[in-house]
mmCIF file with all atom_site columns, C-alpha atoms in Angstrom:
data_model
loop_
_atom_site.group_PDB
_atom_site.id
_atom_site.type_symbol
_atom_site.label_atom_id
_atom_site.label_alt_id
_atom_site.label_comp_id
_atom_site.label_asym_id
_atom_site.label_entity_id
_atom_site.label_seq_id
_atom_site.pdbx_PDB_ins_code
_atom_site.Cartn_x
_atom_site.Cartn_y
_atom_site.Cartn_z
_atom_site.occupancy
_atom_site.B_iso_or_equiv
_atom_site.pdbx_formal_charge
_atom_site.auth_seq_id
_atom_site.auth_comp_id
_atom_site.auth_asym_id
_atom_site.auth_atom_id
_atom_site.pdbx_PDB_model_num
ATOM 1  C CA . LEU A 1 1  ? 0.000   0.000  0.000   1.00 0.00 ? 1  LEU A CA 1
ATOM 2  C CA . PHE A 1 2  ? 2.695   2.506  0.993   1.00 0.00 ? 2  PHE A CA 1
ATOM 3  C CA . ASP A 1 3  ? 5.072   1.437  -1.770  1.00 0.00 ? 3  ASP A CA 1
ATOM 4  C CA . THR A 1 4  ? 2.405   2.048  -4.391  1.00 0.00 ? 4  THR A CA 1
ATOM 5  C CA . THR A 1 5  ? 1.140   5.383  -3.059  1.00 0.00 ? 5  THR A CA 1
ATOM 6  C CA . MET A 1 6  ? 4.621   6.772  -2.386  1.00 0.00 ? 6  MET A CA 1
ATOM 7  C CA . GLY A 1 7  ? 5.894   5.593  -5.773  1.00 0.00 ? 7  GLY A CA 1
ATOM 8  C CA . ILE A 1 8  ? 2.952   7.025  -7.716  1.00 0.00 ? 8  ILE A CA 1
ATOM 9  C CA . GLY A 1 9  ? 3.301   10.282 -5.780  1.00 0.00 ? 9  GLY A CA 1
ATOM 10 C CA . SER A 1 10 ? 6.996   10.444 -6.671  1.00 0.00 ? 10 SER A CA 1
ATOM 11 C CA . VAL A 1 11 ? 6.194   9.898  -10.354 1.00 0.00 ? 11 VAL A CA 1
ATOM 12 C CA . ALA A 1 12 ? 3.482   12.572 -10.255 1.00 0.00 ? 12 ALA A CA 1
ATOM 13 C CA . LEU A 1 13 ? 5.754   15.148 -8.594  1.00 0.00 ? 13 LEU A CA 1
ATOM 14 C CA . THR A 1 14 ? 8.883   14.538 -10.677 1.00 0.00 ? 14 THR A CA 1
ATOM 15 C CA . GLU A 1 15 ? 7.351   13.441 -14.000 1.00 0.00 ? 15 GLU A CA 1
ATOM 16 C CA . ARG A 1 16 ? 9.938   10.644 -14.090 1.00 0.00 ? 16 ARG A CA 1
ATOM 17 C CA . PHE A 1 17 ? 9.652   6.944  -13.499 1.00 0.00 ? 17 PHE A CA 1
ATOM 18 C CA . VAL A 1 18 ? 11.011  5.685  -10.171 1.00 0.00 ? 18 VAL A CA 1
ATOM 19 C CA . THR A 1 19 ? 12.131  2.525  -8.452  1.00 0.00 ? 19 THR A CA 1
ATOM 20 C CA . THR A 1 20 ? 11.964  1.837  -4.726  1.00 0.00 ? 20 THR A CA 1
ATOM 21 C CA . THR A 1 21 ? 15.358  1.775  -3.020  1.00 0.00 ? 21 THR A CA 1
ATOM 22 C CA . ASP A 1 22 ? 14.217  1.574  0.607   1.00 0.00 ? 22 ASP A CA 1
ATOM 23 C CA . ILE A 1 23 ? 10.929  1.335  2.474   1.00 0.00 ? 23 ILE A CA 1
ATOM 24 C CA . SER A 1 24 ? 10.170  0.856  6.152   1.00 0.00 ? 24 SER A CA 1
ATOM 25 C CA . VAL A 1 25 ? 6.668   0.326  7.556   1.00 0.00 ? 25 VAL A CA 1
ATOM 26 C CA . SER A 1 26 ? 5.693   0.363  11.233  1.00 0.00 ? 26 SER A CA 1
ATOM 27 C CA . PHE A 1 27 ? 2.280   -0.969 12.201  1.00 0.00 ? 27 PHE A CA 1
ATOM 28 C CA . VAL A 1 28 ? 1.128   1.022  15.234  1.00 0.00 ? 28 VAL A CA 1
ATOM 29 C CA . LYS A 1 29 ? -2.435  -0.341 15.630  1.00 0.00 ? 29 LYS A CA 1
ATOM 30 C CA . PRO A 1 30 ? -4.297  -3.258 14.059  1.00 0.00 ? 30 PRO A CA 1
ATOM 31 C CA . MET A 1 31 ? -5.748  -2.362 10.659  1.00 0.00 ? 31 MET A CA 1
ATOM 32 C CA . THR A 1 32 ? -9.259  -3.690 11.231  1.00 0.00 ? 32 THR A CA 1
ATOM 33 C CA . GLY A 1 33 ? -11.182 -0.842 9.574   1.00 0.00 ? 33 GLY A CA 1
ATOM 34 C CA . LYS A 1 34 ? -12.851 -0.864 6.180   1.00 0.00 ? 34 LYS A CA 1
ATOM 35 C CA . GLN A 1 35 ? -11.394 2.310  4.670   1.00 0.00 ? 35 GLN A CA 1
ATOM 36 C CA . TYR A 1 36 ? -8.120  4.174  5.134   1.00 0.00 ? 36 TYR A CA 1
ATOM 37 C CA . SER A 1 37 ? -6.695  7.516  4.147   1.00 0.00 ? 37 SER A CA 1
ATOM 38 C CA . ILE A 1 38 ? -3.018  7.653  3.196   1.00 0.00 ? 38 ILE A CA 1
ATOM 39 C CA . GLN A 1 39 ? -1.238  10.940 3.899   1.00 0.00 ? 39 GLN A CA 1
ATOM 40 C CA . LEU A 1 40 ? 2.198   11.536 2.380   1.00 0.00 ? 40 LEU A CA 1
ATOM 41 C CA . GLN A 1 41 ? 4.815   14.205 2.935   1.00 0.00 ? 41 GLN A CA 1
ATOM 42 C CA . TYR A 1 42 ? 7.769   14.510 0.578   1.00 0.00 ? 42 TYR A CA 1
ATOM 43 C CA . ASN A 1 43 ? 10.810  15.503 2.633   1.00 0.00 ? 43 ASN A CA 1
ATOM 44 C CA . HIS A 1 44 ? 13.301  15.633 -0.231  1.00 0.00 ? 44 HIS A CA 1
ATOM 45 C CA . ILE A 1 45 ? 13.069  15.676 -4.010  1.00 0.00 ? 45 ILE A CA 1
ATOM 46 C CA . GLY A 1 46 ? 16.463  15.954 -5.654  1.00 0.00 ? 46 GLY A CA 1
ATOM 47 C CA . LYS A 1 47 ? 18.047  15.163 -9.020  1.00 0.00 ? 47 LYS A CA 1
ATOM 48 C CA . ASN A 1 48 ? 18.331  11.453 -8.305  1.00 0.00 ? 48 ASN A CA 1
ATOM 49 C CA . MET A 1 49 ? 16.228  10.627 -5.235  1.00 0.00 ? 49 MET A CA 1
ATOM 50 C CA . ALA A 1 50 ? 12.843  11.340 -3.663  1.00 0.00 ? 50 ALA A CA 1
ATOM 51 C CA . ARG A 1 51 ? 12.205  10.656 0.028   1.00 0.00 ? 51 ARG A CA 1
ATOM 52 C CA . CYS A 1 52 ? 8.890   10.724 1.837   1.00 0.00 ? 52 CYS A CA 1
ATOM 53 C CA . THR A 1 53 ? 7.007   9.682  4.947   1.00 0.00 ? 53 THR A CA 1
ATOM 54 C CA . GLY A 1 54 ? 3.437   8.497  5.179   1.00 0.00 ? 54 GLY A CA 1
ATOM 55 C CA . ARG A 1 55 ? 0.621   7.604  7.534   1.00 0.00 ? 55 ARG A CA 1
ATOM 56 C CA . ALA A 1 56 ? -2.327  5.217  7.147   1.00 0.00 ? 56 ALA A CA 1
ATOM 57 C CA . ILE A 1 57 ? -5.342  6.617  9.005   1.00 0.00 ? 57 ILE A CA 1
ATOM 58 C CA . ASP A 1 58 ? -8.589  4.755  9.687   1.00 0.00 ? 58 ASP A CA 1
ATOM 59 C CA . THR A 1 59 ? -11.214 7.070  8.166   1.00 0.00 ? 59 THR A CA 1
ATOM 60 C CA . GLU A 1 60 ? -13.927 6.049  10.668  1.00 0.00 ? 60 GLU A CA 1
ATOM 61 C CA . THR A 1 61 ? -11.902 6.539  13.864  1.00 0.00 ? 61 THR A CA 1
ATOM 62 C CA . GLY A 1 62 ? -9.130  8.913  12.756  1.00 0.00 ? 62 GLY A CA 1
ATOM 63 C CA . ILE A 1 63 ? -6.547  6.620  14.374  1.00 0.00 ? 63 ILE A CA 1
ATOM 64 C CA . VAL A 1 64 ? -3.101  6.312  12.790  1.00 0.00 ? 64 VAL A CA 1
ATOM 65 C CA . CYS A 1 65 ? -2.617  2.585  12.180  1.00 0.00 ? 65 CYS A CA 1
ATOM 66 C CA . ALA A 1 66 ? 0.712   2.579  10.327  1.00 0.00 ? 66 ALA A CA 1
ATOM 67 C CA . THR A 1 67 ? 3.583   4.869  9.422   1.00 0.00 ? 67 THR A CA 1
ATOM 68 C CA . ALA A 1 68 ? 6.189   4.531  6.683   1.00 0.00 ? 68 ALA A CA 1
ATOM 69 C CA . MET A 1 69 ? 9.377   6.032  5.260   1.00 0.00 ? 69 MET A CA 1
ATOM 70 C CA . GLY A 1 70 ? 10.438  5.458  1.674   1.00 0.00 ? 70 GLY A CA 1
ATOM 71 C CA . SER A 1 71 ? 13.221  6.368  -0.754  1.00 0.00 ? 71 SER A CA 1
ATOM 72 C CA . PHE A 1 72 ? 12.837  6.274  -4.519  1.00 0.00 ? 72 PHE A CA 1
ATOM 73 C CA . MET A 1 73 ? 15.486  6.564  -7.232  1.00 0.00 ? 73 MET A CA 1
ATOM 74 C CA . LEU A 1 74 ? 14.468  8.745  -10.166 1.00 0.00 ? 74 LEU A CA 1
ATOM 75 C CA . LEU A 1 75 ? 15.313  6.865  -13.352 1.00 0.00 ? 75 LEU A CA 1
ATOM 76 C CA . LYS A 1 76 ? 17.404  9.031  -15.684 1.00 0.00 ? 76 LYS A CA 1
ATOM 77 C CA . ASN A 1 77 ? 16.470  7.655  -19.083 1.00 0.00 ? 77 ASN A CA 1
ATOM 78 C CA . TYR A 1 78 ? 12.797  7.138  -18.359 1.00 0.00 ? 78 TYR A CA 1
ATOM 79 C CA . SER A 1 79 ? 10.782  10.334 -18.252 1.00 0.00 ? 79 SER A CA 1
ATOM 80 C CA . PHE A 1 80 ? 7.411   11.066 -19.777 1.00 0.00 ? 80 PHE A CA 1
ATOM 81 C CA . ASP A 1 81 ? 9.125   13.188 -22.425 1.00 0.00 ? 81 ASP A CA 1
ATOM 82 C CA . ASN A 1 82 ? 10.934  10.268 -24.058 1.00 0.00 ? 82 ASN A CA 1
ATOM 83 C CA . PHE A 1 83 ? 8.421   7.509  -23.327 1.00 0.00 ? 83 PHE A CA 1
ATOM 84 C CA . GLU A 1 84 ? 6.912   5.895  -26.400 1.00 0.00 ? 84 GLU A CA 1
ATOM 85 C CA . LYS A 1 85 ? 3.576   4.144  -26.210 1.00 0.00 ? 85 LYS A CA 1
ATOM 86 C CA . GLY A 1 86 ? 3.628   0.409  -26.770 1.00 0.00 ? 86 GLY A CA 1
ATOM 87 C CA . ILE A 1 87 ? 6.214   -2.285 -26.330 1.00 0.00 ? 87 ILE A CA 1
ATOM 88 C CA . LYS A 1 88 ? 8.985   -2.933 -28.823 1.00 0.00 ? 88 LYS A CA 1
ATOM 89 C CA . LEU A 1 89 ? 10.167  -6.510 -29.118 1.00 0.00 ? 89 LEU A CA 1
#
């Protein structure tokens, strides 16, 4: 959950494809709810790396159930500018 949301957020902010280099998740409370809100904060966006922290919050109770920290490498040759649609074999 965190890897996907943090990664998509990194792509959206940098307009470059990314790969996860490090992720750490701490489960604070049991995740027994039906719906969660994920809040992310990007602490650093540089030329090569993006780093962020996140929280999973139960939308019914407002309780923080999990926290995470992640680092993502920005891929140099893969930006939206030079991405061609389709797959070449």
